[in-house]
Backbone as a printed PyTorch tensor [residue, N CA C, xyz], in Angstrom:
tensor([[[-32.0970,   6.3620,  10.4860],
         [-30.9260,   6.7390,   9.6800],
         [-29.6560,   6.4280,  10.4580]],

        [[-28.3500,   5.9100,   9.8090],
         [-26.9370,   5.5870,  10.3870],
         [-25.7480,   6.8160,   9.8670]],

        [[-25.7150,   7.2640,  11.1590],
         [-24.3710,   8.0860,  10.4700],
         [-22.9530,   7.3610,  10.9740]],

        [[-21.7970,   7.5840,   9.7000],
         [-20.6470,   7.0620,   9.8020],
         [-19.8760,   8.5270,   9.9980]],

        [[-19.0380,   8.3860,  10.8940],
         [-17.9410,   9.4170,  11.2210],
         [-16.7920,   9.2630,  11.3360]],

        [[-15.8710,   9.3940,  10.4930],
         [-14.1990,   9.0960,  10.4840],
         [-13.3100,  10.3660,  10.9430]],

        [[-11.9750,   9.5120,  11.5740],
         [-11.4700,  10.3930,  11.9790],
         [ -9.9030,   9.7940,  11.6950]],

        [[ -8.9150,  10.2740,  12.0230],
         [ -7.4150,  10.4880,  12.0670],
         [ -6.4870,  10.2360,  10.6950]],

        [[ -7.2260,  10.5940,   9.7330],
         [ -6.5790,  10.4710,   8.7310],
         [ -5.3630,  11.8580,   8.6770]],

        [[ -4.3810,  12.0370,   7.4640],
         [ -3.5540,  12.9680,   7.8640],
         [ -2.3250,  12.8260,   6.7250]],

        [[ -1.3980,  13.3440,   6.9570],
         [  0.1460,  13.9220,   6.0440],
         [  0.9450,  13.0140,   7.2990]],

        [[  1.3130,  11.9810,   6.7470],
         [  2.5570,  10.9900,   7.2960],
         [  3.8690,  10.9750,   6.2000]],

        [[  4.8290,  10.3580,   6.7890],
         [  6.2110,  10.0120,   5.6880],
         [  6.0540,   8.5740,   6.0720]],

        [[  6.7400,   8.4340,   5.0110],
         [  7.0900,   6.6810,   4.7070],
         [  7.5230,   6.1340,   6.1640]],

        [[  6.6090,   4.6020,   6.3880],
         [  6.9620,   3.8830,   7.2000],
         [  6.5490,   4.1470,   8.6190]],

        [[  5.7210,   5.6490,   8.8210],
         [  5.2580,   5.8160,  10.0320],
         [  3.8900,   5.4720,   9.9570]],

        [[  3.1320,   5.4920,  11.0240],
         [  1.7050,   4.7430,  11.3370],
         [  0.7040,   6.2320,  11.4010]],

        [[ -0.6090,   5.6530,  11.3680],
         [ -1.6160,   6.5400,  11.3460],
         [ -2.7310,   5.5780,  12.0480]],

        [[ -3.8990,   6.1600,  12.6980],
         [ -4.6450,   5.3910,  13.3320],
         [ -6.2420,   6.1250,  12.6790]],

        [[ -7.0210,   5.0240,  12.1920],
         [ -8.2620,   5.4030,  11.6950],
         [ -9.1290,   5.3150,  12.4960]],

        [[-10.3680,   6.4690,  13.0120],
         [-11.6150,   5.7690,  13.3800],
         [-12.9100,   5.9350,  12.9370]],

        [[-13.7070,   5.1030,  12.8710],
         [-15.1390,   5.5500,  12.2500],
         [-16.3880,   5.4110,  13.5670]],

        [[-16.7680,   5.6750,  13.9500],
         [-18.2420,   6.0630,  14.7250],
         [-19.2160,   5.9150,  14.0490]],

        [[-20.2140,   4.7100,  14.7560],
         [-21.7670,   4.5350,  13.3810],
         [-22.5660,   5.1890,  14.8340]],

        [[-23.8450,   6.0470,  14.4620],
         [-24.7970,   6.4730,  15.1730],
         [-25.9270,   6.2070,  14.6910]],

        [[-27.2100,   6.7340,  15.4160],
         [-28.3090,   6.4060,  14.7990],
         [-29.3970,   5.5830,  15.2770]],

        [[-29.8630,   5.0150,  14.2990],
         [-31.3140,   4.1890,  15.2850],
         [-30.7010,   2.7180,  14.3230]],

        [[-29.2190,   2.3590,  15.3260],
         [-28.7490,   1.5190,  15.1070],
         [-29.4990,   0.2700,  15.8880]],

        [[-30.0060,  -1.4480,  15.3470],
         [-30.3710,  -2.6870,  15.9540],
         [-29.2040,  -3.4420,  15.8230]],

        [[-28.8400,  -3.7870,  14.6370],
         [-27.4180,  -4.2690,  14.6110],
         [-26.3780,  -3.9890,  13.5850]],

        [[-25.0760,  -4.2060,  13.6330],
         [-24.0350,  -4.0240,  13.0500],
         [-23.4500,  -5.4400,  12.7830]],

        [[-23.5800,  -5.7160,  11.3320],
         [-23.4050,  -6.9280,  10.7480],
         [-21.6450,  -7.0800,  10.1820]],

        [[-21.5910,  -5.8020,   9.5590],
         [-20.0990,  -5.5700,   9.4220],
         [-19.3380,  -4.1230,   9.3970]],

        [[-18.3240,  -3.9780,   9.6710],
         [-17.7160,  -2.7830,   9.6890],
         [-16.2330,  -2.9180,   8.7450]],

        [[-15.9380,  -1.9390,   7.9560],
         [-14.9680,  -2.3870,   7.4390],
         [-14.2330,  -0.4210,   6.7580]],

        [[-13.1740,  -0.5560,   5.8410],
         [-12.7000,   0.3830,   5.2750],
         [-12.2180,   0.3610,   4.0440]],

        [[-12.5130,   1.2400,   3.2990],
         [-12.2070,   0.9380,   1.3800],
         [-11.4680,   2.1500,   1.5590]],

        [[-10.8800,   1.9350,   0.2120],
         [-10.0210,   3.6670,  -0.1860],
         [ -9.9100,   3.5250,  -2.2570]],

        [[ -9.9840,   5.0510,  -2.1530],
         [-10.0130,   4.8230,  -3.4060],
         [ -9.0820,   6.3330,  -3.6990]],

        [[ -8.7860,   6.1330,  -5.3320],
         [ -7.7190,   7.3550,  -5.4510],
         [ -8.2490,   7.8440,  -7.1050]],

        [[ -8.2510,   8.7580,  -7.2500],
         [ -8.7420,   9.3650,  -8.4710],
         [ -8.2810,   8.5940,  -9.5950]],

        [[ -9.0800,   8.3880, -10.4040],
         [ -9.4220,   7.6220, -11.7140],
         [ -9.4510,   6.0190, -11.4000]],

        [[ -9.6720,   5.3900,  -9.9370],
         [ -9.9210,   4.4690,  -9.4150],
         [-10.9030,   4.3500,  -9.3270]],

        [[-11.3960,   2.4510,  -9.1000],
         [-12.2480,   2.1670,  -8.5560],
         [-11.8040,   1.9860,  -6.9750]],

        [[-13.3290,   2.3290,  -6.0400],
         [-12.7800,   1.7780,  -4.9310],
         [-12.6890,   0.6570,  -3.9620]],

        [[-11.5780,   0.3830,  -3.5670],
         [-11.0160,  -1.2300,  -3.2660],
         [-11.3320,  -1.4080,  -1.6130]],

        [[-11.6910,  -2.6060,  -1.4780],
         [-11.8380,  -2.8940,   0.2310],
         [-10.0520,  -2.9150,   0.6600]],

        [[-10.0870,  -2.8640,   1.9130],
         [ -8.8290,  -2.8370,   2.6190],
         [ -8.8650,  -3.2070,   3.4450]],

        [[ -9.7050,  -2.9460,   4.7370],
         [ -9.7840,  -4.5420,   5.8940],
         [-11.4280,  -4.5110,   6.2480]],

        [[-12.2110,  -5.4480,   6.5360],
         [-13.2820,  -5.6320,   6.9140],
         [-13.2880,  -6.9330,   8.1280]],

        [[-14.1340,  -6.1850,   9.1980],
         [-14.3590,  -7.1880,  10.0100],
         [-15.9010,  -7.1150,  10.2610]],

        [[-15.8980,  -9.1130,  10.8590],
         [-17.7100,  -9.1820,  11.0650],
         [-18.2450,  -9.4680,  11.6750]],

        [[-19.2890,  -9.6520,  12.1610],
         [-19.9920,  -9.9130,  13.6240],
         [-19.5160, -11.4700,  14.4310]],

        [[-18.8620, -11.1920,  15.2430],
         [-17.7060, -12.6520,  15.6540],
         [-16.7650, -12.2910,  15.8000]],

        [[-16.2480, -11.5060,  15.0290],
         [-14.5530, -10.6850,  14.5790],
         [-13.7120, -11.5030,  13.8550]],

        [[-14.6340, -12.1490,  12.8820],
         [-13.4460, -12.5280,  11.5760],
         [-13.0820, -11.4870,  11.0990]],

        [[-11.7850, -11.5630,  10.2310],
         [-11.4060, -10.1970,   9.5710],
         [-10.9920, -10.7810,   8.2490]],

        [[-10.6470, -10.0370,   7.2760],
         [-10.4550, -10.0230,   6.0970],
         [ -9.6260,  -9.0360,   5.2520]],

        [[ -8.2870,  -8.8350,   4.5450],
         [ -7.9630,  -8.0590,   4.1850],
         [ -7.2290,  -7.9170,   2.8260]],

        [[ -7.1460,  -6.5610,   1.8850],
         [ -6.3010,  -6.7110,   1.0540],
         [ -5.0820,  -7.1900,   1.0000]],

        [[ -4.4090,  -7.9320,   0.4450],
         [ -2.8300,  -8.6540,   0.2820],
         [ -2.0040,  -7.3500,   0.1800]],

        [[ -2.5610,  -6.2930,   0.0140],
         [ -1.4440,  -4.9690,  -0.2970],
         [ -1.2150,  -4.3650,   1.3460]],

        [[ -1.9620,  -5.1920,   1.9580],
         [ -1.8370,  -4.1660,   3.6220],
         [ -2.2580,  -5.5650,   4.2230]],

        [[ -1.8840,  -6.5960,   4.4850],
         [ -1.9210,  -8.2000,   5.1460],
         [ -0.3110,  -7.6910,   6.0970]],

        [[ -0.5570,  -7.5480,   7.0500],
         [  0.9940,  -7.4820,   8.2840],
         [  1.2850,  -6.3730,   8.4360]],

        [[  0.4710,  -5.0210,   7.5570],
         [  1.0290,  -3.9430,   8.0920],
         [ -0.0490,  -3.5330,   8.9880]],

        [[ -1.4170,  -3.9240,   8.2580],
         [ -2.5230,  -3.0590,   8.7280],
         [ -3.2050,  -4.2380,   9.6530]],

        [[ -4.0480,  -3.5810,  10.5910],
         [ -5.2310,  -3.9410,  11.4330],
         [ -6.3920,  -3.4140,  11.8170]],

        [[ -7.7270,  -4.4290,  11.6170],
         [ -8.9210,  -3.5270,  12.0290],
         [ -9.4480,  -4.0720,  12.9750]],

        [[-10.0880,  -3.6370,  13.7060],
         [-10.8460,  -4.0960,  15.3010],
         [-11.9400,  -3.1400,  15.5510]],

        [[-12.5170,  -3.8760,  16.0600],
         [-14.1910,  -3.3520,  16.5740],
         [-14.2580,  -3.6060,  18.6240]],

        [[-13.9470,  -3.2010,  18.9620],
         [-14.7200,  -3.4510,  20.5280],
         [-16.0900,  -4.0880,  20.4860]],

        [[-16.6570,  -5.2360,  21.3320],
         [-17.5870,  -5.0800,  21.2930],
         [-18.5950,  -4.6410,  21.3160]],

        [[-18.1870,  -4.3120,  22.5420],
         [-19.1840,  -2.9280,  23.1650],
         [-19.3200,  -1.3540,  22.1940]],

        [[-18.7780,  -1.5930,  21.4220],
         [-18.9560,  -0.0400,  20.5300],
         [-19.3380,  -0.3760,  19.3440]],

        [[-19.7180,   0.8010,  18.6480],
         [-20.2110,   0.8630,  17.4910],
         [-19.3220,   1.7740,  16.5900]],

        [[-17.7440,   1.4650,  17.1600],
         [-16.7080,   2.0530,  16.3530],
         [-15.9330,   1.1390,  15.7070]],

        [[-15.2480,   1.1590,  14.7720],
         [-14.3530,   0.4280,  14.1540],
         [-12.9160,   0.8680,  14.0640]],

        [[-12.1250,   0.4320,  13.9930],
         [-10.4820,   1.5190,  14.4230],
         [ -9.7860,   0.8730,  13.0780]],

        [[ -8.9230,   1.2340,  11.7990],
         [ -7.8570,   0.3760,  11.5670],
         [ -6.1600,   1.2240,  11.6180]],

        [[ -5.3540,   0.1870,  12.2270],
         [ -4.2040,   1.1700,  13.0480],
         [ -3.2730,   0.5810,  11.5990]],

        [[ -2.7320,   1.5080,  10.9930],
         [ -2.0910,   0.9060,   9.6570],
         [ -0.3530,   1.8800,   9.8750]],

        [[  0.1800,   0.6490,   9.8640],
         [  1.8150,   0.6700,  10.2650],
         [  2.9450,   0.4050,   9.2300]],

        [[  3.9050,   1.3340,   9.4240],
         [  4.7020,   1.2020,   7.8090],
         [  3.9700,   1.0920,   6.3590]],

        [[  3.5270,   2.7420,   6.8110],
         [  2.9710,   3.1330,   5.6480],
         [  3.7190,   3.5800,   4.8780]],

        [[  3.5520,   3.4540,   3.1560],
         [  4.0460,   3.2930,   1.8300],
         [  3.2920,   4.2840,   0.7940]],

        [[  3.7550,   5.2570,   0.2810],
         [  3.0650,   6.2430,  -0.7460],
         [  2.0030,   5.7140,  -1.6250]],

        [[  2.1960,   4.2180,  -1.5600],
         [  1.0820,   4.1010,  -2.6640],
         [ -0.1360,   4.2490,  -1.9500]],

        [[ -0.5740,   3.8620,  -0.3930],
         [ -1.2310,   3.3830,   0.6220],
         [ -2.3380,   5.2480,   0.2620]],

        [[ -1.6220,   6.2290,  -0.1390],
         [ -2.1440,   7.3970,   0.0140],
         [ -3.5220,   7.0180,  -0.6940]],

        [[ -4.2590,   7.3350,  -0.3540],
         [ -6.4080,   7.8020,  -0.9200],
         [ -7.0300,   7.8680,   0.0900]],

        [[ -8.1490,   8.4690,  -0.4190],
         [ -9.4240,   8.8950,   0.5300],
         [-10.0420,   7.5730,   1.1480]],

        [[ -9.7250,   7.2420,   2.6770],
         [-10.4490,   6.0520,   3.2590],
         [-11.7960,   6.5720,   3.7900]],

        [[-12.1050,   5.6940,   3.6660],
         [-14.0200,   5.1100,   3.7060],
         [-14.4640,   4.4120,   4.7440]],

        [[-15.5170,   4.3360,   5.3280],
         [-15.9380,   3.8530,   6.4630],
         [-16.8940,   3.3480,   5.5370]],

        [[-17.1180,   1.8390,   6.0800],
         [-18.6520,   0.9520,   5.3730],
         [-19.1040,   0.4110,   6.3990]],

        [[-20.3920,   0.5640,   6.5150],
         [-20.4700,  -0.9960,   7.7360],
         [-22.4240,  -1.3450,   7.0740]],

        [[-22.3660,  -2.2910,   7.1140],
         [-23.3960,  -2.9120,   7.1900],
         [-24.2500,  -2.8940,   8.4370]],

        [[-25.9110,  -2.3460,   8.2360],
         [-26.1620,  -1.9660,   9.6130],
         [-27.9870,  -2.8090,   9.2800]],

        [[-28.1990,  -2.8220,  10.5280],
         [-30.1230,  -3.4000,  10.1540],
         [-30.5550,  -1.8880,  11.7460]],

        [[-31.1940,  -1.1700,  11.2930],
         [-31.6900,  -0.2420,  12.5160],
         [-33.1100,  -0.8220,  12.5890]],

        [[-34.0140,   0.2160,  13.7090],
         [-34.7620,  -0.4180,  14.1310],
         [-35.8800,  -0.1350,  13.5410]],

        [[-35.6320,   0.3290,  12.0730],
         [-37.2430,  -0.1480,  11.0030],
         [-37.1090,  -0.7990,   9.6130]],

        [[-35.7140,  -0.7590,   9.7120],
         [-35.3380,  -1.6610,   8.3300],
         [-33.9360,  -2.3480,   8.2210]],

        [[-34.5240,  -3.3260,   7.5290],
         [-33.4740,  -4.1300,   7.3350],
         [-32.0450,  -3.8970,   6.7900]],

        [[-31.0930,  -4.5210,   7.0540],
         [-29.3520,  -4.2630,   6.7550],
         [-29.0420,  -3.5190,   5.2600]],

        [[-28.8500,  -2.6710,   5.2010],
         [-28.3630,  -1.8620,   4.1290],
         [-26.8900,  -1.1910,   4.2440]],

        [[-26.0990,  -1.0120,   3.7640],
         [-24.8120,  -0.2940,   3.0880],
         [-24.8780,   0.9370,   3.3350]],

        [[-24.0930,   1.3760,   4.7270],
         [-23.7750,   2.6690,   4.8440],
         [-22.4350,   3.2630,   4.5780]],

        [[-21.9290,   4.3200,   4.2980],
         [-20.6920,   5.2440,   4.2150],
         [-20.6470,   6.3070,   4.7250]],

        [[-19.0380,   6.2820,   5.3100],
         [-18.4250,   7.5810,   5.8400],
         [-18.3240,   8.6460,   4.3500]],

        [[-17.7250,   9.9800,   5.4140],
         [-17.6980,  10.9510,   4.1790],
         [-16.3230,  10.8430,   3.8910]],

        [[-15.6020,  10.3120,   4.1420],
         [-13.9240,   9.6600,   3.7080],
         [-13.2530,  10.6780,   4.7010]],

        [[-11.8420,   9.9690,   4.7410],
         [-10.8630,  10.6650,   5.0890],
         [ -9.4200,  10.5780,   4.3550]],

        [[ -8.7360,  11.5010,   4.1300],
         [ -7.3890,  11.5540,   3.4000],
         [ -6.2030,  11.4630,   4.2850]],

        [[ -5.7550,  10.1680,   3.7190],
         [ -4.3660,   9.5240,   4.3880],
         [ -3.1890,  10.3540,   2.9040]],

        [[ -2.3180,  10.8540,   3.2010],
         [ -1.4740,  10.8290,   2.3480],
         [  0.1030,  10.2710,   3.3120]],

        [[  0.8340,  10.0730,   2.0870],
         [  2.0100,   9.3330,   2.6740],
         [  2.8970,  10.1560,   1.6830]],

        [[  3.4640,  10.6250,   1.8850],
         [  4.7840,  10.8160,   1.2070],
         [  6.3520,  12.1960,   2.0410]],

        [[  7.2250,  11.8200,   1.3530],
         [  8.1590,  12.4320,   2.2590],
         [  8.6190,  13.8020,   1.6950]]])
């Protein structure tokens, strides 16, 4: 089993930064991708940055120059540090990562979210 654990979500005002982290545990073999979605009531929920084994990254056009995600190699954490934050940016972020442990193959895990709100 993979557990996802997020952390530093929080009550910001416009334009200040917040720093996300997620922690995968478990009877982890490998970590194929790590990434973060958010979603907001009566939404579906949307990816926001994903990175992948190599460290390509990938991100929504609504957070392209504000936001960043990074993985260390050496860890099995994922961080995204998101800067000049904007009220709309507020929903529950998500930890995903794609994992293969050591009796089955790569399946779709999730954090239990965390709540970013933004407003002044």
């Amino acid at each position: 089993q993979v557990q996802l654990v997020e952390s530093g979500g929080g009550l910001v005002q416009p334009g200040e930064s917040l720093r996300l982290s997620c922690a995968a545990s478990g009877s982890i073999f490998r970590i194929n991708a790590m990434g973060w979605y958010r979603q907001v009531p009566g939404k579906q929920r949307e990816l926001v940055a994903r990175i992948i084994s190599g460290g390509s990254t990938n991100y929504a056009d609504s957070v392209k120059g504000r936001f960043t995600i990074s993985k260390p190699d050496a860890q099995n954490t994922v961080y995204l540090q998101m800067n000049s934050l904007k009220p709309e940016d507020t929903a529950v972020y998500y930890c995903n990562a794609d994992v293969r442990t050591v009796v089955t193959n790569f399946a779709q895990y999730w954090g239990q979210g965390t709540q970013v709100t933004v407003s002044s």
